[in-house]
């Protein structure tokens, strides 16, 4: 059976992967704000002691993964699937940013830099097929960094507000 030209087995795999990744996001959300390693040698012992499934995150990631596969579809080559792969990787990271920021009003630097590095990797991969796309992605990155710097300056000096946790 096919749904949007994608076999139903891919959707079932997306649900299972979404549940696993959702539980991993919950694990990241507990360890990142405490500056602990996410994956360590004694992870199984510690995980068995503190295991409590977070069904909400598991459901959210599963629904997002199924929606992404429905929207982008599965194509024949890896280059054609770069958009799908990019969003499948960035979804748990952005969800983790949202949850940690909502709970603690911080965004861990490791998470922020990981997203930044993944953006560079995908800009390079897009450059393998079309250099113009990579140039546009890098210019967009510079424009976003410029806007963040302008927000920091206006928030900190003109409005005398605490901005980006630096004051």
PDB file of C-alpha atoms in Angstrom:
ATOM      1  CA  UNK A   1       0.000   0.000   0.000  1.00  0.00           C
ATOM      2  CA  UNK A   2       1.304   3.435  -0.914  1.00  0.00           C
ATOM      3  CA  UNK A   3       0.509   6.828   0.536  1.00  0.00           C
ATOM      4  CA  UNK A   4       1.816   9.812  -1.447  1.00  0.00           C
ATOM      5  CA  UNK A   5       4.006   7.434  -3.502  1.00  0.00           C
ATOM      6  CA  UNK A   6       5.765   6.191  -0.346  1.00  0.00           C
ATOM      7  CA  UNK A   7       5.339   2.618   0.880  1.00  0.00           C
ATOM      8  CA  UNK A   8       3.492   2.288   4.175  1.00  0.00           C
ATOM      9  CA  UNK A   9       6.497   0.468   5.716  1.00  0.00           C
ATOM     10  CA  UNK A  10       8.473   3.730   5.640  1.00  0.00           C
ATOM     11  CA  UNK A  11       5.771   5.391   7.725  1.00  0.00           C
ATOM     12  CA  UNK A  12       5.867   2.527  10.236  1.00  0.00           C
ATOM     13  CA  UNK A  13       9.656   2.841  10.423  1.00  0.00           C
ATOM     14  CA  UNK A  14       9.260   6.598  10.913  1.00  0.00           C
ATOM     15  CA  UNK A  15       6.910   6.034  13.869  1.00  0.00           C
ATOM     16  CA  UNK A  16       9.304   3.561  15.498  1.00  0.00           C
ATOM     17  CA  UNK A  17      12.318   5.800  14.870  1.00  0.00           C
ATOM     18  CA  UNK A  18      10.343   8.789  16.173  1.00  0.00           C
ATOM     19  CA  UNK A  19       9.575   6.979  19.409  1.00  0.00           C
ATOM     20  CA  UNK A  20      13.230   6.054  19.926  1.00  0.00           C
ATOM     21  CA  UNK A  21      14.455   9.535  19.025  1.00  0.00           C
ATOM     22  CA  UNK A  22      11.773  11.129  21.229  1.00  0.00           C
ATOM     23  CA  UNK A  23      13.011   9.175  24.231  1.00  0.00           C
ATOM     24  CA  UNK A  24      16.587  10.152  23.338  1.00  0.00           C
ATOM     25  CA  UNK A  25      15.506  13.822  23.232  1.00  0.00           C
ATOM     26  CA  UNK A  26      14.120  13.433  26.747  1.00  0.00           C
ATOM     27  CA  UNK A  27      17.479  11.980  27.816  1.00  0.00           C
ATOM     28  CA  UNK A  28      19.306  14.925  26.186  1.00  0.00           C
ATOM     29  CA  UNK A  29      17.009  17.415  27.901  1.00  0.00           C
ATOM     30  CA  UNK A  30      17.945  16.012  31.301  1.00  0.00           C
ATOM     31  CA  UNK A  31      21.708  15.879  30.719  1.00  0.00           C
ATOM     32  CA  UNK A  32      22.550  18.916  28.576  1.00  0.00           C
ATOM     33  CA  UNK A  33      21.618  21.645  31.106  1.00  0.00           C
ATOM     34  CA  UNK A  34      23.769  19.900  33.728  1.00  0.00           C
ATOM     35  CA  UNK A  35      26.768  19.867  31.330  1.00  0.00           C
ATOM     36  CA  UNK A  36      26.987  16.065  31.479  1.00  0.00           C
ATOM     37  CA  UNK A  37      27.960  13.801  28.611  1.00  0.00           C
ATOM     38  CA  UNK A  38      24.986  12.510  26.691  1.00  0.00           C
ATOM     39  CA  UNK A  39      26.593   9.202  25.791  1.00  0.00           C
ATOM     40  CA  UNK A  40      28.982   7.726  28.329  1.00  0.00           C
ATOM     41  CA  UNK A  41      30.297   4.318  29.349  1.00  0.00           C
ATOM     42  CA  UNK A  42      27.811   3.771  32.174  1.00  0.00           C
ATOM     43  CA  UNK A  43      24.794   5.010  30.234  1.00  0.00           C
ATOM     44  CA  UNK A  44      22.918   1.689  30.501  1.00  0.00           C
ATOM     45  CA  UNK A  45      23.201   1.524  34.298  1.00  0.00           C
ATOM     46  CA  UNK A  46      22.125   5.110  34.735  1.00  0.00           C
ATOM     47  CA  UNK A  47      19.333   4.808  32.188  1.00  0.00           C
ATOM     48  CA  UNK A  48      17.891   1.697  33.879  1.00  0.00           C
ATOM     49  CA  UNK A  49      17.709   3.552  37.200  1.00  0.00           C
ATOM     50  CA  UNK A  50      16.040   6.658  35.828  1.00  0.00           C
ATOM     51  CA  UNK A  51      14.023   5.229  32.927  1.00  0.00           C
ATOM     52  CA  UNK A  52      10.651   6.840  32.596  1.00  0.00           C
ATOM     53  CA  UNK A  53       9.200   7.078  29.080  1.00  0.00           C
ATOM     54  CA  UNK A  54       8.197  10.532  27.944  1.00  0.00           C
ATOM     55  CA  UNK A  55       5.227   9.709  25.761  1.00  0.00           C
ATOM     56  CA  UNK A  56       4.576  13.307  24.763  1.00  0.00           C
ATOM     57  CA  UNK A  57       8.012  13.772  23.168  1.00  0.00           C
ATOM     58  CA  UNK A  58       7.828  10.331  21.596  1.00  0.00           C
ATOM     59  CA  UNK A  59       4.463  11.158  20.030  1.00  0.00           C
ATOM     60  CA  UNK A  60       5.560  14.614  18.856  1.00  0.00           C
ATOM     61  CA  UNK A  61       8.708  13.335  17.155  1.00  0.00           C
ATOM     62  CA  UNK A  62       6.812  10.429  15.566  1.00  0.00           C
ATOM     63  CA  UNK A  63       4.149  12.743  14.149  1.00  0.00           C
ATOM     64  CA  UNK A  64       6.787  15.157  12.838  1.00  0.00           C
ATOM     65  CA  UNK A  65       8.750  12.319  11.206  1.00  0.00           C
ATOM     66  CA  UNK A  66       5.648  10.918   9.490  1.00  0.00           C
ATOM     67  CA  UNK A  67       4.681  14.407   8.330  1.00  0.00           C
ATOM     68  CA  UNK A  68       8.166  14.998   6.927  1.00  0.00           C
ATOM     69  CA  UNK A  69       8.119  11.739   5.000  1.00  0.00           C
ATOM     70  CA  UNK A  70       4.648  12.525   3.683  1.00  0.00           C
ATOM     71  CA  UNK A  71       5.685  16.046   2.648  1.00  0.00           C
ATOM     72  CA  UNK A  72       9.082  15.310   1.088  1.00  0.00           C
ATOM     73  CA  UNK A  73       8.608  11.702   0.026  1.00  0.00           C
ATOM     74  CA  UNK A  74      11.423   9.222  -0.486  1.00  0.00           C
ATOM     75  CA  UNK A  75      13.476   9.718  -3.628  1.00  0.00           C
ATOM     76  CA  UNK A  76      16.076   7.543  -5.356  1.00  0.00           C
ATOM     77  CA  UNK A  77      19.326   9.353  -4.494  1.00  0.00           C
ATOM     78  CA  UNK A  78      20.798  10.747  -1.307  1.00  0.00           C
ATOM     79  CA  UNK A  79      21.268  14.190  -2.869  1.00  0.00           C
ATOM     80  CA  UNK A  80      17.567  14.261  -3.771  1.00  0.00           C
ATOM     81  CA  UNK A  81      16.707  13.317  -0.164  1.00  0.00           C
ATOM     82  CA  UNK A  82      18.900  15.991   1.481  1.00  0.00           C
ATOM     83  CA  UNK A  83      15.925  18.100   2.557  1.00  0.00           C
ATOM     84  CA  UNK A  84      14.294  15.126   4.241  1.00  0.00           C
ATOM     85  CA  UNK A  85      17.541  14.053   5.938  1.00  0.00           C
ATOM     86  CA  UNK A  86      18.237  17.608   7.085  1.00  0.00           C
ATOM     87  CA  UNK A  87      14.861  17.947   8.772  1.00  0.00           C
ATOM     88  CA  UNK A  88      15.001  14.456  10.262  1.00  0.00           C
ATOM     89  CA  UNK A  89      18.302  15.372  11.945  1.00  0.00           C
ATOM     90  CA  UNK A  90      17.372  18.908  12.989  1.00  0.00           C
ATOM     91  CA  UNK A  91      13.916  18.039  14.382  1.00  0.00           C
ATOM     92  CA  UNK A  92      15.124  16.444  17.653  1.00  0.00           C
ATOM     93  CA  UNK A  93      17.743  19.154  18.157  1.00  0.00           C
ATOM     94  CA  UNK A  94      15.259  21.984  17.700  1.00  0.00           C
ATOM     95  CA  UNK A  95      12.718  20.203  19.891  1.00  0.00           C
ATOM     96  CA  UNK A  96      15.380  19.879  22.577  1.00  0.00           C
ATOM     97  CA  UNK A  97      16.182  23.593  22.266  1.00  0.00           C
ATOM     98  CA  UNK A  98      12.491  24.395  22.709  1.00  0.00           C
ATOM     99  CA  UNK A  99      12.031  22.180  25.761  1.00  0.00           C
ATOM    100  CA  UNK A 100      15.226  23.276  27.550  1.00  0.00           C
ATOM    101  CA  UNK A 101      14.546  26.942  26.801  1.00  0.00           C
ATOM    102  CA  UNK A 102      10.975  26.621  28.049  1.00  0.00           C
ATOM    103  CA  UNK A 103      12.003  24.936  31.293  1.00  0.00           C
ATOM    104  CA  UNK A 104      15.225  26.758  32.186  1.00  0.00           C
ATOM    105  CA  UNK A 105      15.371  29.825  29.890  1.00  0.00           C
ATOM    106  CA  UNK A 106      18.800  28.789  28.579  1.00  0.00           C
ATOM    107  CA  UNK A 107      20.076  27.200  25.399  1.00  0.00           C
ATOM    108  CA  UNK A 108      23.169  25.055  25.987  1.00  0.00           C
ATOM    109  CA  UNK A 109      26.144  26.060  23.867  1.00  0.00           C
ATOM    110  CA  UNK A 110      26.849  22.468  22.844  1.00  0.00           C
ATOM    111  CA  UNK A 111      23.388  22.205  21.330  1.00  0.00           C
ATOM    112  CA  UNK A 112      23.631  25.575  19.603  1.00  0.00           C
ATOM    113  CA  UNK A 113      27.038  24.784  18.111  1.00  0.00           C
ATOM    114  CA  UNK A 114      25.915  21.327  17.017  1.00  0.00           C
ATOM    115  CA  UNK A 115      23.055  22.852  15.029  1.00  0.00           C
ATOM    116  CA  UNK A 116      25.492  25.373  13.549  1.00  0.00           C
ATOM    117  CA  UNK A 117      27.906  22.601  12.496  1.00  0.00           C
ATOM    118  CA  UNK A 118      25.116  20.560  10.942  1.00  0.00           C
ATOM    119  CA  UNK A 119      24.153  23.633   8.934  1.00  0.00           C
ATOM    120  CA  UNK A 120      27.707  23.853   7.583  1.00  0.00           C
ATOM    121  CA  UNK A 121      27.721  20.169   6.689  1.00  0.00           C
ATOM    122  CA  UNK A 122      24.473  20.445   4.767  1.00  0.00           C
ATOM    123  CA  UNK A 123      25.652  23.616   3.028  1.00  0.00           C
ATOM    124  CA  UNK A 124      28.678  21.636   1.832  1.00  0.00           C
ATOM    125  CA  UNK A 125      26.509  18.693   0.744  1.00  0.00           C
ATOM    126  CA  UNK A 126      24.177  20.992  -1.191  1.00  0.00           C
ATOM    127  CA  UNK A 127      27.280  22.472  -2.801  1.00  0.00           C
ATOM    128  CA  UNK A 128      28.095  19.110  -4.337  1.00  0.00           C
ATOM    129  CA  UNK A 129      25.076  19.472  -6.584  1.00  0.00           C
ATOM    130  CA  UNK A 130      24.731  23.258  -6.929  1.00  0.00           C
ATOM    131  CA  UNK A 131      27.228  25.871  -5.750  1.00  0.00           C
ATOM    132  CA  UNK A 132      24.703  28.715  -5.944  1.00  0.00           C
ATOM    133  CA  UNK A 133      22.579  27.087  -3.232  1.00  0.00           C
ATOM    134  CA  UNK A 134      25.608  26.874  -0.935  1.00  0.00           C
ATOM    135  CA  UNK A 135      26.465  30.540  -1.477  1.00  0.00           C
ATOM    136  CA  UNK A 136      22.879  31.520  -0.669  1.00  0.00           C
ATOM    137  CA  UNK A 137      22.894  29.357   2.465  1.00  0.00           C
ATOM    138  CA  UNK A 138      26.167  30.853   3.721  1.00  0.00           C
ATOM    139  CA  UNK A 139      24.986  34.413   3.021  1.00  0.00           C
ATOM    140  CA  UNK A 140      21.761  33.650   4.879  1.00  0.00           C
ATOM    141  CA  UNK A 141      23.785  32.369   7.816  1.00  0.00           C
ATOM    142  CA  UNK A 142      25.813  35.590   7.914  1.00  0.00           C
ATOM    143  CA  UNK A 143      22.649  37.697   7.749  1.00  0.00           C
ATOM    144  CA  UNK A 144      21.131  35.787  10.686  1.00  0.00           C
ATOM    145  CA  UNK A 145      24.309  36.239  12.739  1.00  0.00           C
ATOM    146  CA  UNK A 146      24.273  39.966  11.931  1.00  0.00           C
ATOM    147  CA  UNK A 147      20.650  40.213  13.107  1.00  0.00           C
ATOM    148  CA  UNK A 148      21.463  38.415  16.365  1.00  0.00           C
ATOM    149  CA  UNK A 149      24.338  40.839  16.981  1.00  0.00           C
ATOM    150  CA  UNK A 150      22.076  43.846  16.274  1.00  0.00           C
ATOM    151  CA  UNK A 151      19.453  42.459  18.685  1.00  0.00           C
ATOM    152  CA  UNK A 152      22.133  42.043  21.340  1.00  0.00           C
ATOM    153  CA  UNK A 153      23.366  45.623  20.905  1.00  0.00           C
ATOM    154  CA  UNK A 154      19.894  47.196  20.894  1.00  0.00           C
ATOM    155  CA  UNK A 155      18.670  45.080  23.772  1.00  0.00           C
ATOM    156  CA  UNK A 156      21.724  45.633  25.931  1.00  0.00           C
ATOM    157  CA  UNK A 157      22.744  49.213  25.325  1.00  0.00           C
ATOM    158  CA  UNK A 158      19.735  51.141  24.069  1.00  0.00           C
ATOM    159  CA  UNK A 159      16.924  49.460  25.974  1.00  0.00           C
ATOM    160  CA  UNK A 160      19.029  48.510  29.023  1.00  0.00           C
ATOM    161  CA  UNK A 161      17.478  45.055  29.093  1.00  0.00           C
ATOM    162  CA  UNK A 162      19.141  41.773  29.793  1.00  0.00           C
ATOM    163  CA  UNK A 163      19.679  40.188  26.414  1.00  0.00           C
ATOM    164  CA  UNK A 164      21.028  36.757  25.471  1.00  0.00           C
ATOM    165  CA  UNK A 165      22.194  36.063  29.022  1.00  0.00           C
ATOM    166  CA  UNK A 166      25.411  38.042  28.615  1.00  0.00           C
ATOM    167  CA  UNK A 167      24.737  40.935  30.996  1.00  0.00           C
TER     168      UNK A 167
END
